XYZ file of N, CA and C in Angstrom:
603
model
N -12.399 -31.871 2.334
C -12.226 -31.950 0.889
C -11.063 -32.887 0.588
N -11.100 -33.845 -0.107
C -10.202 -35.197 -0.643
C -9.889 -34.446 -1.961
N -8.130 -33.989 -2.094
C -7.245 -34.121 -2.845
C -6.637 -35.074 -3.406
N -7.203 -35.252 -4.863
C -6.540 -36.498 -5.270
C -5.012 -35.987 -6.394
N -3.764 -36.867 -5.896
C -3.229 -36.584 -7.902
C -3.196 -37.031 -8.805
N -3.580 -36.393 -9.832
C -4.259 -36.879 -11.074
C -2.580 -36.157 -11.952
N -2.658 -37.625 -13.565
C -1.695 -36.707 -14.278
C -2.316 -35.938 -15.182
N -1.576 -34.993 -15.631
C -1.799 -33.673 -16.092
C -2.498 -34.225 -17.846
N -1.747 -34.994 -18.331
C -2.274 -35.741 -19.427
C -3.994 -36.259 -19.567
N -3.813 -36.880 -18.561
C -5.591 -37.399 -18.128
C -6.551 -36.112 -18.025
N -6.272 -34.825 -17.735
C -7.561 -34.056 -17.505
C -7.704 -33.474 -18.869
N -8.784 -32.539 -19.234
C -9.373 -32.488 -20.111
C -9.829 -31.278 -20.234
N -9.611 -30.028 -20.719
C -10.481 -28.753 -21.109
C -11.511 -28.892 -21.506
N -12.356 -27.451 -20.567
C -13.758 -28.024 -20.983
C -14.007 -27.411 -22.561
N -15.044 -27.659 -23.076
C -14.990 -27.285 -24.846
C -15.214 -25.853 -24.637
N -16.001 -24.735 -24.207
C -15.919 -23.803 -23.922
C -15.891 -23.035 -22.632
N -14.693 -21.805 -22.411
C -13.877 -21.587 -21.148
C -14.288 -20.311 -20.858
N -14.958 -19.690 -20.266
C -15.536 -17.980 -20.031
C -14.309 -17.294 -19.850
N -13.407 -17.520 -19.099
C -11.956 -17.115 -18.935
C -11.364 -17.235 -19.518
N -10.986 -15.821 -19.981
C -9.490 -15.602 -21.341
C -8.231 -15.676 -20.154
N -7.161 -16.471 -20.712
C -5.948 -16.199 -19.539
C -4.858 -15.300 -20.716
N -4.415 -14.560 -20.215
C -3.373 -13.592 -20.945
C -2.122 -14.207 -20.792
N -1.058 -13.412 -21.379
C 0.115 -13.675 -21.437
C 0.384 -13.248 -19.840
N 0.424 -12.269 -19.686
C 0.634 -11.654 -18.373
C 0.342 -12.610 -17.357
N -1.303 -12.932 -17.524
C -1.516 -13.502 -16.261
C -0.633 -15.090 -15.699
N -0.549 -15.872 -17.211
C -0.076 -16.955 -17.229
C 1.196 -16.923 -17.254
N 1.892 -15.803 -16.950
C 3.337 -15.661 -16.639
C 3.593 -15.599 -14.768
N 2.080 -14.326 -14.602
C 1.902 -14.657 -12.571
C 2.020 -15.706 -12.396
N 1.020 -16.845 -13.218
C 0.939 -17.937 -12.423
C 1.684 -18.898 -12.287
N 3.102 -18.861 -13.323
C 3.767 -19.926 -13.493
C 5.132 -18.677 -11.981
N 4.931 -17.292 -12.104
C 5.760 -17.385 -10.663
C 5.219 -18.212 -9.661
N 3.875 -17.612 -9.447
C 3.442 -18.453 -8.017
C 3.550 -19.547 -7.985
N 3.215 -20.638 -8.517
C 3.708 -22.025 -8.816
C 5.398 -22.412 -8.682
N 5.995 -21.282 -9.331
C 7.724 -21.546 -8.740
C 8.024 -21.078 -7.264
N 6.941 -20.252 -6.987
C 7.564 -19.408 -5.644
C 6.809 -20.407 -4.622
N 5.610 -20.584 -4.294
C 4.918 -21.476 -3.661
C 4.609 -22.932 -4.072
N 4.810 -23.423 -5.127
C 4.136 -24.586 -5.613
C 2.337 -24.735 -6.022
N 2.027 -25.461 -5.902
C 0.870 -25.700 -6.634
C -0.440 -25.750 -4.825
N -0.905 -23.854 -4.605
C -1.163 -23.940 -3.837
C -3.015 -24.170 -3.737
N -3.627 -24.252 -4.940
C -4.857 -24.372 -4.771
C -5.361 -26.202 -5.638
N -5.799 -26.693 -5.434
C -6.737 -27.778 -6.261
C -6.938 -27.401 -7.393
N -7.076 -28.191 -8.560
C -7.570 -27.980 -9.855
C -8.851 -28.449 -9.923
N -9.778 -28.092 -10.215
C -11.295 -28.803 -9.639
C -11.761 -29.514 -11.309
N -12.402 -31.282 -11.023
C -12.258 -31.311 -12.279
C -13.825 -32.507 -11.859
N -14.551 -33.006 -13.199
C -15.521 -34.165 -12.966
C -14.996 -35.880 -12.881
N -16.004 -36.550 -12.474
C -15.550 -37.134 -12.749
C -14.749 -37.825 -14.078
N -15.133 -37.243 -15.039
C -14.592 -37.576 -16.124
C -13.299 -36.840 -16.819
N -12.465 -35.831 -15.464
C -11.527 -35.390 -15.965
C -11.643 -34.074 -16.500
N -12.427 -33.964 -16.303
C -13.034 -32.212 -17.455
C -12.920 -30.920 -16.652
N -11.634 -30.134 -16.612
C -12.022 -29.015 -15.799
C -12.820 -28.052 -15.488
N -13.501 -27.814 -14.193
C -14.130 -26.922 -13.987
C -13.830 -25.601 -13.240
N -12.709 -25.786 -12.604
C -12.205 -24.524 -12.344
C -10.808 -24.986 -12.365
N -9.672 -23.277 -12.528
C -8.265 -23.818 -12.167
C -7.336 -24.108 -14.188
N -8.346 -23.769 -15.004
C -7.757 -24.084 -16.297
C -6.173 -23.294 -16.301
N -6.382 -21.658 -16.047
C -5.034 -21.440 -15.849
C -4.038 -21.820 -15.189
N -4.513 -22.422 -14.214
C -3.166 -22.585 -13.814
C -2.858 -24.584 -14.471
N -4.050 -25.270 -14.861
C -3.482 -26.114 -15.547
C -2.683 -25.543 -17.296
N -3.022 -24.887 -17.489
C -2.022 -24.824 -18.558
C -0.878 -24.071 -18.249
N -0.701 -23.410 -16.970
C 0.703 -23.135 -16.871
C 1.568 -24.211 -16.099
N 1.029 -25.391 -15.593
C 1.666 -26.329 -15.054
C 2.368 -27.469 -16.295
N 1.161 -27.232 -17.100
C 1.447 -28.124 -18.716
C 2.515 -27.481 -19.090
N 2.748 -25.720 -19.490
C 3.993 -25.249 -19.814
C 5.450 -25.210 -19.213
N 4.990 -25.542 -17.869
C 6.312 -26.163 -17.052
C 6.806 -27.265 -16.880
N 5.935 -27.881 -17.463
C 6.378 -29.852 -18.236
C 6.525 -30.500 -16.855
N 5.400 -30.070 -15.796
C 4.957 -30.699 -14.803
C 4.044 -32.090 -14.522
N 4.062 -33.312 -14.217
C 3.272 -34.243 -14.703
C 2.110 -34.219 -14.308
N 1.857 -33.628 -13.010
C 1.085 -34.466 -11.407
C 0.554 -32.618 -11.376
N -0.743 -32.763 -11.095
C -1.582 -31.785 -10.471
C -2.573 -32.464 -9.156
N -2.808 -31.680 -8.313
C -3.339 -31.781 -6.877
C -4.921 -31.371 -7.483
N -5.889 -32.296 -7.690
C -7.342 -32.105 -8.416
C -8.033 -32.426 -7.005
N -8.998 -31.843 -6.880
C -10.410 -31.960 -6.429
C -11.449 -32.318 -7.485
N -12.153 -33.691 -7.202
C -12.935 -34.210 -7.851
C -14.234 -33.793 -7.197
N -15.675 -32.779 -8.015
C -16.730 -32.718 -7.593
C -17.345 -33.706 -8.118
N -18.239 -34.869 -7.566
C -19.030 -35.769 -8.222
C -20.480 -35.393 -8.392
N -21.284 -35.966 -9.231
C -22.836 -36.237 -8.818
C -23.735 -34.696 -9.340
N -22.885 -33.822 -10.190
C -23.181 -32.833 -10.713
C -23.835 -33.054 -11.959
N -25.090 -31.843 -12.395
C -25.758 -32.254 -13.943
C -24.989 -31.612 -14.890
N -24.789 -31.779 -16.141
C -24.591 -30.688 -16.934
C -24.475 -29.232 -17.127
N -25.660 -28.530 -16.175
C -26.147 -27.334 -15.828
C -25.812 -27.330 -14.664
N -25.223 -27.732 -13.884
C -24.280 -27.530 -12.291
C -23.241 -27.435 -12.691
N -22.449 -27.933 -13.739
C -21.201 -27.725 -14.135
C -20.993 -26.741 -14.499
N -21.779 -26.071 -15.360
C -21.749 -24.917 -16.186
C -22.016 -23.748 -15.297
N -22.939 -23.728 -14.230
C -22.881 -22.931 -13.146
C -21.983 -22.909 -12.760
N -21.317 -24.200 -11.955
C -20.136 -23.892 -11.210
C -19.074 -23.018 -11.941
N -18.451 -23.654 -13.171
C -17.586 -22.785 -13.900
C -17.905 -20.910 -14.068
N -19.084 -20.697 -14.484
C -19.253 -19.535 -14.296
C -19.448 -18.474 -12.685
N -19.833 -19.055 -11.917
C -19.593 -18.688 -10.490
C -18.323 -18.592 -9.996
N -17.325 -19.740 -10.305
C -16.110 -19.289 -9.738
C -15.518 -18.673 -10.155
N -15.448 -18.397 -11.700
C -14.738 -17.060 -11.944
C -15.728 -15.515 -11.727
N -16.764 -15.652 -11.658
C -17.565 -14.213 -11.422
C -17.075 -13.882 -10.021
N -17.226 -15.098 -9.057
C -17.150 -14.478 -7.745
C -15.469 -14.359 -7.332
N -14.764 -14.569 -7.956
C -13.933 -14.349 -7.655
C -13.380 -13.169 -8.174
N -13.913 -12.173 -8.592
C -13.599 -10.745 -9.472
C -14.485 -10.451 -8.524
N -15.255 -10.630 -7.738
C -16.091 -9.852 -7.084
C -15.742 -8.578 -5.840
N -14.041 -9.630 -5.206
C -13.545 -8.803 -4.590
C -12.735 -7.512 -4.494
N -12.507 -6.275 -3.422
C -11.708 -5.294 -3.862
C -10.690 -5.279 -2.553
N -9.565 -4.477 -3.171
C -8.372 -5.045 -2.012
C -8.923 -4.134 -0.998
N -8.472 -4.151 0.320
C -8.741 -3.594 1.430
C -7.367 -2.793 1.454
N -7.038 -1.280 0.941
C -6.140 -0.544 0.304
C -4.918 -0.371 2.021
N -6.013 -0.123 2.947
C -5.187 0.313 4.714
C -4.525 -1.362 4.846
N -5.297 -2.374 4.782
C -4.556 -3.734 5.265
C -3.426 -4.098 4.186
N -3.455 -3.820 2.835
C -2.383 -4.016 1.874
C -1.018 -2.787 2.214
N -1.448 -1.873 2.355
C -0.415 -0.929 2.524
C 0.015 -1.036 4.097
N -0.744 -1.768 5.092
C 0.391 -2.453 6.205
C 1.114 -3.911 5.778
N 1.095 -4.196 5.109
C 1.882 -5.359 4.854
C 2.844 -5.459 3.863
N 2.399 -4.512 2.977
C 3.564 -4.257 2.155
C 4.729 -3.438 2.614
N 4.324 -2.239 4.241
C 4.884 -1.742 4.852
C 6.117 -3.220 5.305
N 5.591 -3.740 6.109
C 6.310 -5.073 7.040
C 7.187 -6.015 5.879
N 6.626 -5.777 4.455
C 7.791 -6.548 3.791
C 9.000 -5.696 3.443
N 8.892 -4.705 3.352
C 9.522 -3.705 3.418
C 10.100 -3.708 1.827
N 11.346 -4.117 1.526
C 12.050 -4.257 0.121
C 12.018 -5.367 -0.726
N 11.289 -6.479 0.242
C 10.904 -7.829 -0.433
C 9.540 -7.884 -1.194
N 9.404 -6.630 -2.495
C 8.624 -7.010 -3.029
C 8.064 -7.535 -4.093
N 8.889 -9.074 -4.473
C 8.414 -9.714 -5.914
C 7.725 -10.895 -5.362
N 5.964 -10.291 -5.552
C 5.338 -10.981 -5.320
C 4.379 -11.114 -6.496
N 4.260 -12.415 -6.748
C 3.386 -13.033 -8.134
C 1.953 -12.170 -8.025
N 1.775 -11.551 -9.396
C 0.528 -10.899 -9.513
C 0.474 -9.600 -9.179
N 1.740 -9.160 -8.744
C 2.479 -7.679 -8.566
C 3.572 -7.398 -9.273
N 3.466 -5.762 -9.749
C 4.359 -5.191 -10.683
C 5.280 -4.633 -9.365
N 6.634 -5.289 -9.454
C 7.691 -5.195 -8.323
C 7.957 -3.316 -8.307
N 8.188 -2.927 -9.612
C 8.777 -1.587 -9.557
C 7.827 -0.823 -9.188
N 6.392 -1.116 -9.595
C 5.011 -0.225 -9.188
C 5.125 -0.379 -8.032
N 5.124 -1.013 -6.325
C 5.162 -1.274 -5.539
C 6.021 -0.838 -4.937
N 7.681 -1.000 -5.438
C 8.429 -0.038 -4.667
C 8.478 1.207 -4.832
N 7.641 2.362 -5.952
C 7.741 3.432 -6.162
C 6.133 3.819 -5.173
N 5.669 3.123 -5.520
C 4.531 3.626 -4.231
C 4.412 3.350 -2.980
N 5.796 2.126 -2.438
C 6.126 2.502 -0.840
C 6.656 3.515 -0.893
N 7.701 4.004 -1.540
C 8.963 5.044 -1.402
C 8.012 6.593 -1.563
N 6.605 6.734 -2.278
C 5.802 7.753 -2.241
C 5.231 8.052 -1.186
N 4.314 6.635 -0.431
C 4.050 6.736 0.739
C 4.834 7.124 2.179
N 6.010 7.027 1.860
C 7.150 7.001 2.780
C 7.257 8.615 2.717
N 7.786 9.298 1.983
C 7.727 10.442 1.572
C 6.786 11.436 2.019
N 5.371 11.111 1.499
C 4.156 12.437 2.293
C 4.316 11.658 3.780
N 4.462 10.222 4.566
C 4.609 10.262 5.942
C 5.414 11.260 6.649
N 7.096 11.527 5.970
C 7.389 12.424 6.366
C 7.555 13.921 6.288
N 7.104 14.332 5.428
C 6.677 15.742 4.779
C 5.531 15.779 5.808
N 4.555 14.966 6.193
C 3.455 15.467 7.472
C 3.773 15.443 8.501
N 5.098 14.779 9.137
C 5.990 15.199 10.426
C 6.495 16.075 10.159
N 6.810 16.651 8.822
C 7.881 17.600 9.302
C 6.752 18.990 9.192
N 5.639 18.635 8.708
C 4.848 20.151 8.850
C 4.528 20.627 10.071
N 5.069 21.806 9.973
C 4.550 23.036 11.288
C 5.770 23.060 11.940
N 7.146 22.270 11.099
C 8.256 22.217 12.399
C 9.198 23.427 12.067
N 10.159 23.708 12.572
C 11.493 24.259 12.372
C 12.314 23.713 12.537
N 13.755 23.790 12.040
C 15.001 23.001 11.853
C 15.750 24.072 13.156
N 16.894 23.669 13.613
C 17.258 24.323 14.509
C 17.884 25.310 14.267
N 18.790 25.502 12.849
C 19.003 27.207 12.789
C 17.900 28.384 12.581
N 16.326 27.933 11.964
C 15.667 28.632 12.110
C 15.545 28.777 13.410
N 15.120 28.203 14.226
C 14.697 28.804 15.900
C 15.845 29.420 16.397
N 17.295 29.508 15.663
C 18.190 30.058 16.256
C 17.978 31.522 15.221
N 17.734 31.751 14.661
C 17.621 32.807 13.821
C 16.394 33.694 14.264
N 15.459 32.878 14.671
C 13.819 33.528 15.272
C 14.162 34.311 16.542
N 15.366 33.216 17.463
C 15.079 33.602 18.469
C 16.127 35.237 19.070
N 17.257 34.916 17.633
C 18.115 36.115 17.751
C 16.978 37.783 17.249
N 16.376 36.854 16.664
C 15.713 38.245 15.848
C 14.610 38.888 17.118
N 14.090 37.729 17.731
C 13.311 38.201 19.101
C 14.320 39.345 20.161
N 15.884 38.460 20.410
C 15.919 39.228 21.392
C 16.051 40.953 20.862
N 16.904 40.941 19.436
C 17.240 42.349 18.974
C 15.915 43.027 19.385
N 14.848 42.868 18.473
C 13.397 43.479 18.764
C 13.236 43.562 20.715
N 13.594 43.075 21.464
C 13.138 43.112 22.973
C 14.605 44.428 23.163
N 15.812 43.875 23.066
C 16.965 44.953 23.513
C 16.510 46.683 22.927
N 15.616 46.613 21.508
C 15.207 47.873 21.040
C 14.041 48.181 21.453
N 13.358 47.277 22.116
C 11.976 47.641 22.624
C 12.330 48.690 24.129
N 13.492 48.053 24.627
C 13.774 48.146 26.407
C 14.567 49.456 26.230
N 15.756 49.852 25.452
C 15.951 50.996 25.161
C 15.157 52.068 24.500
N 14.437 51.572 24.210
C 13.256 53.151 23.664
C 12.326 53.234 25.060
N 11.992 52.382 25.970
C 11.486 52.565 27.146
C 12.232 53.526 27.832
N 14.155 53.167 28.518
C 14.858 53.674 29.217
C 14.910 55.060 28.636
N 15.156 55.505 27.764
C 15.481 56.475 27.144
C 14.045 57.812 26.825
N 12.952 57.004 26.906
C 11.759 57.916 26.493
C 11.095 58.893 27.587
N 10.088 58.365 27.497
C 8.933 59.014 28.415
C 9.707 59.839 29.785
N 9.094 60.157 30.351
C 9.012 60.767 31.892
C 8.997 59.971 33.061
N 8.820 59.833 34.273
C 7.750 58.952 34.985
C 6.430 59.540 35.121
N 5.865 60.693 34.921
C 4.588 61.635 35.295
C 3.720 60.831 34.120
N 4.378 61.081 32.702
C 3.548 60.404 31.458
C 3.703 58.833 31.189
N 4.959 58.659 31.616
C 5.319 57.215 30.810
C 5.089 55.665 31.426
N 4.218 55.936 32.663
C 4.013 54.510 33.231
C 2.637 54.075 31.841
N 1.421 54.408 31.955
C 1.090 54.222 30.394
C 1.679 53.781 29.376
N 2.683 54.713 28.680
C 3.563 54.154 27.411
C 4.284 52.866 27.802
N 4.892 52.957 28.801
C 5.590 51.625 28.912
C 4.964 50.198 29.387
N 3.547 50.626 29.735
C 2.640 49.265 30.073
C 2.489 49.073 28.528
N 2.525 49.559 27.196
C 2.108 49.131 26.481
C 3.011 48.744 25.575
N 4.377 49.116 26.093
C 5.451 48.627 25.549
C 5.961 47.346 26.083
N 5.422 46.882 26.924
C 6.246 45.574 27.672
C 5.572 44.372 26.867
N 4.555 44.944 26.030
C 3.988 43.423 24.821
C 4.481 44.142 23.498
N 5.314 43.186 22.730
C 5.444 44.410 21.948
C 4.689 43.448 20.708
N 4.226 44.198 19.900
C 3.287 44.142 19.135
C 3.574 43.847 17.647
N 3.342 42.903 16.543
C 3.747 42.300 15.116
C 3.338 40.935 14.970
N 4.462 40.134 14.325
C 4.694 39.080 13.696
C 5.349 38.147 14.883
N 4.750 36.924 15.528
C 6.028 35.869 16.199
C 5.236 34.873 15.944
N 6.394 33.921 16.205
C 5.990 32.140 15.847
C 6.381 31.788 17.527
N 5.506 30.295 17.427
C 5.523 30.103 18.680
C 6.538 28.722 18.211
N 7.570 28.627 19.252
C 8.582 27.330 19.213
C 7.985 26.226 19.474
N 8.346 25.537 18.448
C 7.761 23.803 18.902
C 8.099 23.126 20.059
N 9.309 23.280 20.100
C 10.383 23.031 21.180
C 9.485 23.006 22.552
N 9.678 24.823 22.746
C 9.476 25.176 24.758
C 8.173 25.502 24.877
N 7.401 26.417 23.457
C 6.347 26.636 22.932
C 6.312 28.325 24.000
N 7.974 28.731 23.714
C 7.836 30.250 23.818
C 7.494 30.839 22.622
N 6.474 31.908 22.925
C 6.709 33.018 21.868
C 8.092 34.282 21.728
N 8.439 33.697 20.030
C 9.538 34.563 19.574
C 9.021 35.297 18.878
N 9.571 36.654 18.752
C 8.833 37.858 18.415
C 9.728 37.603 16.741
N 9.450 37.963 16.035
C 9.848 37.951 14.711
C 10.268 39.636 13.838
């Protein structure tokens, strides 16, 4: 494809444009144009008449830019033009973001996010959300270490009162029974993440 530059004066709007450009949008485009420069072709006929790319020629006009980077399609009818114009903006709404590949890359930019055609504060409040349930799902099922120190005091009390109602009870004639069934003792325990002993609770 042969990029020619053409001045901005010489091209020509076509008489009717299917694409409304907003305030908004024509504010993206004059970032991207400051942040990257002028990264796509303005596609125009031979006679100067745009067929795709109007927004961003009128935000290059509002930046009192002279020189645009045009792609000239030649040898088109009337009704190829008018196709083309309507195809490139249909198909280009056609796409949807790929939500897992955007949210790794916005991961890797990490705090660098004023990027043209993005709301900066929307972006950092929905890394800093995402960031958030990542770790709220590590920390599920865990304990902090004074709980397991608290579980595990409460285990031994329950075992020291289990072992003295043994010493102290039964017979030996009756109590080999009772005390086989005392050596599990029976309730509420969590198992440690840690050693993945059971503490009696």
């Amino acid at each position: 494809m042969k990029v020619t530059k053409k001045k901005l004066a010489d091209l020509r709007r076509p008489e009717r444009n299917v694409r409304r450009h907003t305030e908004k949008q024509l504010k993206e485009f004059r970032r991207s144009v400051e942040m990257f420069g002028q990264i796509r072709p303005i596609v125009i006929d031979e006679e100067g008449v745009i067929l795709a790319g109007n927004g961003l020629y009128e935000t290059m006009i509002s930046m009192g830019l002279k020189e645009a980077d045009c792609y000239i399609v030649q040898g088109l009818s009337d009704a190829e033009k008018k196709k083309l114009m309507l195809a490139d903006n249909k198909i280009y709404g056609l796409g949807v973001d790929d939500l897992d590949a955007l949210d790794s890359i916005l991961a890797e930019l990490k705090d660098d996010l004023d990027i043209p055609g993005f709301d900066e504060e929307l972006l950092s409040n929905m890394m800093a959300e995402a960031a958030d349930v990542t770790d709220k799902i590590q920390e599920y099922g865990t304990l902090d270490e004074s709980e397991i120190k608290e579980i595990k005091e409460a285990g031994e009390r329950k075992e020291r009162y289990m072992a003295s109602s043994v010493d102290g009870g039964e017979d030996q004639a009756g109590g080999d029974e009772a005390q086989s069934e005392r050596e599990e003792p029976t309730g509420r325990y969590a198992i440690c993440p840690h050693c993945g002993e059971k503490v009696w609770l």
